[in-house]
Coordinates of C-alpha atoms in Angstrom, one line a residue:
M1301 CA 119.9 -50.1 96.5
R1302 CA 121.8 -49.5 93.2
K1303 CA 125.4 -49.8 92.3
I1304 CA 127.2 -49.3 88.9
L1305 CA 130.9 -49.8 88.5
P1306 CA 132.9 -47.5 86.2
L1307 CA 133.2 -48.5 82.6
N1308 CA 134.8 -46.8 79.6
M1309 CA 132.4 -47.2 76.7
Q1310 CA 134.6 -45.1 74.4
V1311 CA 137.2 -47.7 73.8
G1312 CA 138.8 -47.4 70.4
I1313 CA 139.2 -51.1 69.6
T1314 CA 135.7 -52.5 68.9
V1315 CA 136.5 -55.1 66.3
E1316 CA 135.6 -58.0 68.7
C1317 CA 134.3 -58.3 72.2
W1318 CA 137.2 -60.1 73.8
N1319 CA 139.4 -57.0 73.8
Y1320 CA 136.6 -54.5 74.0
Y1321 CA 135.2 -55.8 77.3
R1322 CA 138.6 -55.9 78.9
L1323 CA 139.7 -52.5 77.7
A1324 CA 136.4 -51.0 78.9
L1325 CA 137.5 -52.0 82.4
I1326 CA 141.3 -51.2 82.0
L1327 CA 140.8 -47.8 80.5
T1328 CA 138.6 -46.5 83.4
D1329 CA 141.8 -45.5 85.3
R1330 CA 144.8 -43.6 83.8
K1331 CA 147.2 -45.7 86.0
Y1332 CA 146.6 -48.5 83.5
Y1333 CA 147.6 -46.4 80.5
P1334 CA 151.3 -47.3 80.6
W1335 CA 150.4 -51.0 80.2
Y1336 CA 148.1 -50.2 77.3
L1337 CA 150.9 -48.2 75.6
W1338 CA 152.9 -51.2 74.9
H1339 CA 150.1 -53.7 74.4
L1340 CA 147.7 -54.3 71.5
N1341 CA 149.8 -52.6 68.9
Q1342 CA 150.7 -55.4 66.5
Y1343 CA 148.1 -56.8 64.2
Y1344 CA 147.4 -59.7 61.8
I1345 CA 144.9 -61.0 59.3
D1346 CA 144.5 -64.6 58.3
N1347 CA 143.3 -66.3 55.1
N1348 CA 139.7 -65.7 56.2
L1349 CA 140.4 -62.0 56.7
Q1350 CA 140.0 -62.2 60.4
F1351 CA 141.7 -59.2 62.0
T1352 CA 143.4 -59.9 65.4
L1353 CA 145.7 -58.0 67.7
D1354 CA 148.9 -59.3 69.4
I1355 CA 147.2 -61.6 71.9
N1356 CA 148.5 -64.7 70.0
N1357 CA 146.9 -68.0 71.1
D1358 CA 146.9 -67.4 74.9
M1359 CA 144.1 -64.9 75.1
V1360 CA 143.6 -65.1 78.9
S1361 CA 147.2 -64.9 80.1
Y1362 CA 147.8 -61.9 77.9
Y1363 CA 145.9 -59.8 80.4
N1364 CA 147.2 -61.6 83.5
D1365 CA 149.4 -58.7 84.6
I1366 CA 146.4 -56.4 84.9
I1367 CA 143.3 -58.6 85.3
K1368 CA 142.6 -61.5 87.6
T1369 CA 140.0 -64.0 86.4
S1370 CA 138.4 -66.6 88.7
E1371 CA 135.5 -69.0 88.6
V1372 CA 132.1 -68.2 90.2
N1373 CA 129.8 -70.7 91.9
A1374 CA 126.9 -70.8 89.5
S1375 CA 124.5 -72.4 92.1
N1376 CA 124.0 -69.1 93.8
L1377 CA 124.5 -66.9 90.8
I1378 CA 122.5 -63.8 91.7
N1379 CA 123.9 -63.3 95.2
E1380 CA 127.5 -64.1 94.0
I1381 CA 127.3 -61.4 91.3
I1382 CA 125.8 -58.8 93.7
R1383 CA 128.4 -59.5 96.4
G1384 CA 131.1 -59.4 93.8
I1385 CA 130.0 -56.0 92.4
D1386 CA 130.0 -54.7 95.9
E1387 CA 133.6 -55.7 96.0
E1388 CA 134.4 -53.8 92.8
N1389 CA 134.4 -57.0 90.6
Y1390 CA 132.9 -57.3 87.1
F1391 CA 131.4 -60.5 85.7
M1392 CA 131.6 -62.2 82.4
V1393 CA 128.6 -64.5 82.0
Y1394 CA 127.9 -66.9 79.1
V1395 CA 124.2 -66.8 78.1
D1396 CA 121.8 -67.8 75.3
R1397 CA 120.7 -64.6 73.8
Y1398 CA 117.4 -66.2 72.6
F1399 CA 116.2 -65.6 76.2
M1400 CA 117.4 -62.0 76.6
K1401 CA 114.4 -59.7 76.3
E1402 CA 116.3 -56.6 75.1
D1403 CA 118.3 -58.5 72.6
V1404 CA 117.7 -58.7 68.8
F1405 CA 117.9 -62.5 69.1
F1406 CA 115.1 -62.7 71.7
K1407 CA 112.7 -65.5 70.7
N1408 CA 114.3 -65.4 67.2
Q1409 CA 117.5 -67.4 67.2
R1410 CA 119.7 -69.4 69.6
Y1411 CA 122.9 -67.5 70.0
L1412 CA 125.5 -68.3 72.6
H1413 CA 127.6 -65.3 73.8
E1414 CA 129.2 -63.6 76.8
I1415 CA 127.9 -60.5 78.4
L1416 CA 129.8 -58.1 80.8
I1417 CA 127.8 -57.3 84.0
Y1418 CA 128.9 -54.2 85.8
G1419 CA 125.9 -53.0 87.9
Y1420 CA 122.7 -53.9 89.7
D1421 CA 119.5 -52.5 91.2
I1422 CA 118.2 -54.5 94.2
N1423 CA 114.9 -52.8 94.3
E1424 CA 114.0 -53.3 90.7
K1425 CA 115.8 -56.7 90.6
Y1426 CA 117.9 -56.3 87.5
F1427 CA 121.5 -56.3 86.4
I1428 CA 123.2 -53.8 84.0
Y1429 CA 125.4 -55.2 81.3
I1430 CA 127.0 -54.5 77.9
D1431 CA 126.9 -56.5 74.8
I1432 CA 127.3 -55.9 71.1
N1433 CA 124.3 -55.0 69.0
T1434 CA 124.8 -57.2 66.0
Q1435 CA 122.6 -54.9 63.9
S1436 CA 124.5 -51.6 64.5
G1437 CA 127.9 -53.1 65.4
N1438 CA 128.0 -50.9 68.5
Y1439 CA 128.4 -52.0 72.1
E1440 CA 125.3 -50.9 74.1
T1441 CA 124.1 -51.0 77.7
Y1442 CA 121.2 -53.3 78.6
R1443 CA 119.2 -54.4 81.6
I1444 CA 118.2 -57.9 82.5
S1445 CA 116.1 -59.1 85.4
F1446 CA 117.6 -61.5 87.9
D1447 CA 115.1 -64.2 86.8
D1448 CA 115.8 -63.7 83.1
L1449 CA 119.6 -63.9 83.7
L1450 CA 119.1 -67.3 85.4
I1451 CA 116.9 -68.5 82.4
A1452 CA 119.4 -67.3 79.8
F1453 CA 122.4 -68.7 81.7
H1454 CA 120.9 -72.1 82.3
A1455 CA 119.6 -72.3 78.8
W1456 CA 123.3 -71.8 77.7
Y1457 CA 124.6 -74.1 80.4
D1458 CA 122.1 -76.9 79.7
E1459 CA 123.1 -76.8 76.0
F1460 CA 126.8 -76.7 76.8
D1461 CA 127.5 -80.4 76.3
T1462 CA 125.3 -80.9 73.3
E1463 CA 126.6 -81.8 69.9
S1464 CA 125.6 -78.6 68.0
R1465 CA 128.4 -77.0 66.1
Q1466 CA 128.3 -73.8 68.0
N1467 CA 128.2 -75.5 71.4
R1468 CA 131.2 -77.6 70.5
W1469 CA 133.1 -74.5 69.5
V1470 CA 132.2 -72.6 72.7
N1471 CA 133.0 -75.7 74.9
N1472 CA 136.4 -76.0 73.2
F1473 CA 137.1 -72.3 73.5
L1474 CA 136.4 -72.2 77.3
V1475 CA 138.6 -75.3 77.9
V1476 CA 141.5 -74.1 75.8
H1477 CA 141.6 -70.7 77.3
G1478 CA 140.9 -71.6 80.9
L1479 CA 137.6 -69.8 81.2
Y1480 CA 134.4 -70.6 83.1
P1481 CA 130.7 -70.3 82.5
V1482 CA 130.7 -67.4 85.0
N1483 CA 133.9 -65.4 85.3
R1484 CA 134.8 -62.9 88.1
I1485 CA 137.0 -60.2 86.7
E1486 CA 139.1 -58.1 89.0
L1487 CA 141.5 -55.3 88.1
R1488 CA 144.9 -55.6 89.7
H1489 CA 146.1 -52.6 91.6
D1490 CA 149.7 -53.7 92.2
I1491 CA 150.8 -53.1 88.7
D1492 CA 154.0 -51.8 87.1
Q1493 CA 153.2 -48.2 86.0
E1494 CA 156.5 -47.5 84.3
I1495 CA 156.1 -46.0 80.8
K1496 CA 158.1 -48.5 78.8
L1497 CA 158.8 -46.5 75.6
H1498 CA 161.4 -49.0 74.5
L1499 CA 158.7 -51.7 74.2
F1500 CA 156.4 -49.4 72.3
A1501 CA 159.3 -48.7 69.9
K1502 CA 159.9 -52.4 69.6
D1503 CA 156.3 -52.9 68.5
I1504 CA 156.5 -50.2 65.9
R1505 CA 159.7 -51.9 64.5
H1506 CA 157.8 -55.2 64.2
I1507 CA 154.9 -53.6 62.4
L1508 CA 157.4 -52.0 60.0
K1509 CA 159.1 -55.3 59.2
G1510 CA 155.8 -57.2 58.7
N1511 CA 155.6 -60.8 57.6
A1512 CA 153.6 -63.4 55.7
Y1513 CA 153.9 -66.9 57.1
T1514 CA 152.1 -70.0 58.3
D1515 CA 151.4 -70.0 62.1
K1516 CA 152.9 -73.2 63.6
C1517 CA 150.1 -73.5 66.3
T1518 CA 147.0 -73.0 64.1
G1519 CA 148.2 -73.8 60.6
N1520 CA 146.7 -70.5 59.4
F1521 CA 148.5 -68.4 56.9
L1522 CA 149.0 -64.9 58.5
Y1523 CA 149.9 -61.5 57.3
S1524 CA 151.4 -59.3 60.0
G1525 CA 152.2 -55.6 60.4
I1526 CA 152.6 -53.6 57.3
R1527 CA 152.1 -56.7 55.2
V1528 CA 148.5 -56.8 56.3
Y1529 CA 147.8 -54.4 53.4
D1530 CA 149.2 -57.0 51.0
G1531 CA 146.9 -59.6 52.5
Y1532 CA 143.9 -57.4 52.0
N1533 CA 144.9 -56.6 48.4
E1534 CA 145.2 -60.3 47.7
K1535 CA 142.6 -62.0 49.8
L1536 CA 140.0 -59.3 50.2
L1537 CA 139.7 -58.5 46.5
E1538 CA 139.7 -62.2 45.6
E1539 CA 136.8 -62.7 48.0
L1540 CA 134.9 -59.7 46.7
E1541 CA 135.3 -60.9 43.1
K1542 CA 133.7 -64.2 44.1
N1543 CA 130.7 -62.3 45.5
L1544 CA 130.4 -59.8 42.6
H1545 CA 128.2 -62.1 40.4
F1546 CA 126.3 -63.3 43.5
L1547 CA 125.3 -59.8 44.5
K1548 CA 124.6 -58.6 41.0
E1549 CA 121.9 -61.3 40.8
G1550 CA 120.1 -59.5 43.6
N1551 CA 120.7 -62.1 46.3
D1552 CA 120.2 -61.1 49.9
I1553 CA 123.4 -59.5 51.3
S1554 CA 123.1 -61.5 54.5
R1555 CA 123.8 -64.7 52.4
G1556 CA 126.9 -63.4 50.8
K1557 CA 129.9 -65.4 51.9
S1558 CA 131.8 -63.7 54.8
N1559 CA 130.5 -60.2 54.0
F1560 CA 129.5 -59.2 57.5
W1561 CA 132.8 -60.8 58.8
I1562 CA 134.9 -58.8 56.3
L1563 CA 133.2 -55.5 57.1
T1564 CA 133.5 -56.0 60.9
H1565 CA 137.1 -57.0 60.8
F1566 CA 138.3 -54.3 58.4
K1567 CA 137.2 -51.8 61.0
G1568 CA 140.2 -53.1 63.0
M1569 CA 142.6 -51.4 60.6
Y1570 CA 141.4 -47.9 61.0
E1571 CA 140.7 -48.3 64.7
C1572 CA 144.3 -49.3 65.2
K1573 CA 145.5 -46.1 63.5
K1574 CA 143.2 -44.0 65.6
E1575 CA 144.5 -45.6 68.8
F1576 CA 148.1 -45.2 67.5
T1577 CA 147.5 -41.4 67.4
C1578 CA 146.1 -41.4 70.9
K1579 CA 149.2 -43.2 72.2
L1580 CA 151.6 -40.7 70.5
L1581 CA 149.6 -37.9 72.1
Y1582 CA 149.8 -39.7 75.4
I1583 CA 153.6 -39.9 75.1
N1584 CA 153.8 -36.2 74.3
K1585 CA 151.8 -35.4 77.4
V1586 CA 153.6 -37.6 79.9
T1587 CA 157.1 -36.6 78.7
E1588 CA 156.1 -32.9 78.5
K1589 CA 157.9 -32.7 75.1
E1590 CA 156.8 -32.7 71.5
V1591 CA 158.3 -36.1 70.8
F1592 CA 155.9 -36.4 67.8
E1593 CA 155.3 -33.2 66.0
K1594 CA 151.9 -32.0 64.9
E1595 CA 152.6 -32.6 61.2
L1596 CA 153.1 -36.3 61.9
L1597 CA 150.0 -36.6 64.0
D1598 CA 148.0 -34.9 61.2
D1599 CA 149.4 -37.4 58.8
I1600 CA 148.1 -40.3 60.9
K1601 CA 144.7 -38.7 61.2
R1602 CA 144.5 -38.4 57.4
L1603 CA 145.5 -42.1 57.1
Y1604 CA 142.8 -43.0 59.6
G1605 CA 140.2 -41.1 57.5
F1606 CA 141.5 -42.7 54.3
L1607 CA 141.1 -46.2 55.7
K1608 CA 137.7 -45.3 57.0
Q1609 CA 136.7 -44.2 53.5
T1610 CA 137.9 -47.6 52.2
Y1611 CA 135.6 -49.2 54.8
E1612 CA 132.7 -47.1 53.5
L1613 CA 133.6 -48.2 49.9
L1614 CA 133.4 -51.8 51.1
C1615 CA 129.9 -51.2 52.5
K1616 CA 128.9 -49.4 49.3
F1617 CA 130.1 -52.4 47.2
Y1618 CA 127.7 -54.8 48.9
F1619 CA 124.8 -52.6 47.8
K1620 CA 126.0 -51.6 44.3
A1621 CA 128.1 -54.6 43.3
D1622 CA 130.2 -52.2 41.1
K1623 CA 133.5 -53.4 39.7
G1624 CA 134.7 -49.8 39.7
I1625 CA 134.4 -49.8 43.5
L1626 CA 136.7 -52.8 43.7
N1627 CA 139.4 -50.9 41.7
R1628 CA 139.1 -47.9 44.0
I1629 CA 139.5 -50.2 47.1
S1630 CA 142.6 -51.8 45.6
L1631 CA 144.2 -48.4 44.8
N1632 CA 143.3 -47.1 48.3
L1633 CA 145.1 -50.1 49.9
V1634 CA 148.2 -49.5 47.9
K1635 CA 148.3 -45.8 48.7
A1636 CA 147.5 -46.5 52.4
K1637 CA 150.4 -49.0 52.7
K1638 CA 152.8 -46.4 51.4
E1639 CA 151.6 -43.7 53.7
D1640 CA 151.4 -46.0 56.7
N1641 CA 155.0 -47.2 56.1
E1642 CA 156.2 -43.6 56.0
I1643 CA 154.3 -42.7 59.2
L1644 CA 155.6 -45.7 61.1
Y1645 CA 159.2 -45.0 60.0
K1646 CA 159.0 -41.4 61.1
S1647 CA 157.4 -42.4 64.5
Y1648 CA 160.0 -45.0 65.2
N1649 CA 162.9 -42.7 64.4
R1650 CA 161.4 -39.8 66.5
L1651 CA 161.0 -42.2 69.4
I1652 CA 164.5 -43.6 69.2
E1653 CA 165.9 -40.2 68.9
F1654 CA 164.1 -39.1 72.0
L1655 CA 165.2 -42.2 73.9
K1656 CA 168.8 -41.6 73.0
K1657 CA 169.2 -37.9 73.5
D1658 CA 166.4 -36.6 75.8
C1659 CA 166.0 -39.2 78.5
A1660 CA 168.9 -41.7 78.2
S1661 CA 169.3 -42.0 82.0
R1662 CA 165.7 -42.2 82.8
Y1663 CA 164.9 -45.0 80.3
M1664 CA 168.4 -46.7 80.5
W1665 CA 168.9 -46.6 76.7
E1666 CA 172.1 -48.6 76.7
E1667 CA 170.5 -51.4 78.7
R1668 CA 167.3 -51.5 76.7
R1669 CA 168.4 -51.0 73.1
E1670 CA 168.8 -54.8 72.7
Y1671 CA 165.0 -55.1 73.1
I1672 CA 164.4 -52.9 70.2
I1673 CA 167.2 -53.5 67.6

């Protein structure tokens, strides 16, 4: 007997697994698209150039309207997962990748991480899961035998209370966010499917305003919205300048400070622009009107390509250590900010115009304008 639950592996936001795993579930069914329209639009970077979306500090409750998370009894792990998948539930399980045979960390390095299990084969005695391939940066499908899952899980669980730095971080992360060693994830079906265009407009307005401030909860200095470009031009180029001499001496790229982190998180910028285009196309489709004209959509596609080119320049820098590449990256960021600002401004105005004139009664413009302005 074999069962595999639906999973959308083509999710546009891949910058980190927390959102990718959840969106891979949510975007399997179009009834969840209205929720996605007005979520995960705002973005930030901090002093360490970590790119985050608008989930703030409460990462679990952000998805509460659409996902139910509950603890699983780990003493009967295999049967609990099989029974749960039969009930259309997914499972987030924390493991030590050192014991995962299909993993690049197998018998190589202790690495604690979570995997998303979405299928099984009783006859062959294995589970099907996804995890990020840290070499390619892509999310891929893997298999793990029932026995090996138990080994990898208990290796993680046995180390859970040790004093290693990574274990302390994971322990604290789970406690703070109300997660468990094994999490049952269930999509809610009684959700609000109203297409809340006024909230999408509000998000665009916040991105346009942007900000640079110190977060009261974490103490981190953050750049938000359109100001993210300023953060990259200040912090990114400063970080790359520090690494320029290091790389010119022929040092191993893997030892360069934060280089993998920088490359991984810069992807979030152009991924957001691609998803923004998809959301505008979605609005055109559901309203059956050309709210956003083709010229504007083409402008966003060009911006996406431009940011992707900047990402490729970053990759090139780590192999050539060329000062000229840094200058091109800086110029690209200035130009991208200008173009993005114009695109967001046009998108916001087109959406407000539509809400006022074309569907005022349906979307109760007068009642909802306070949420936007």
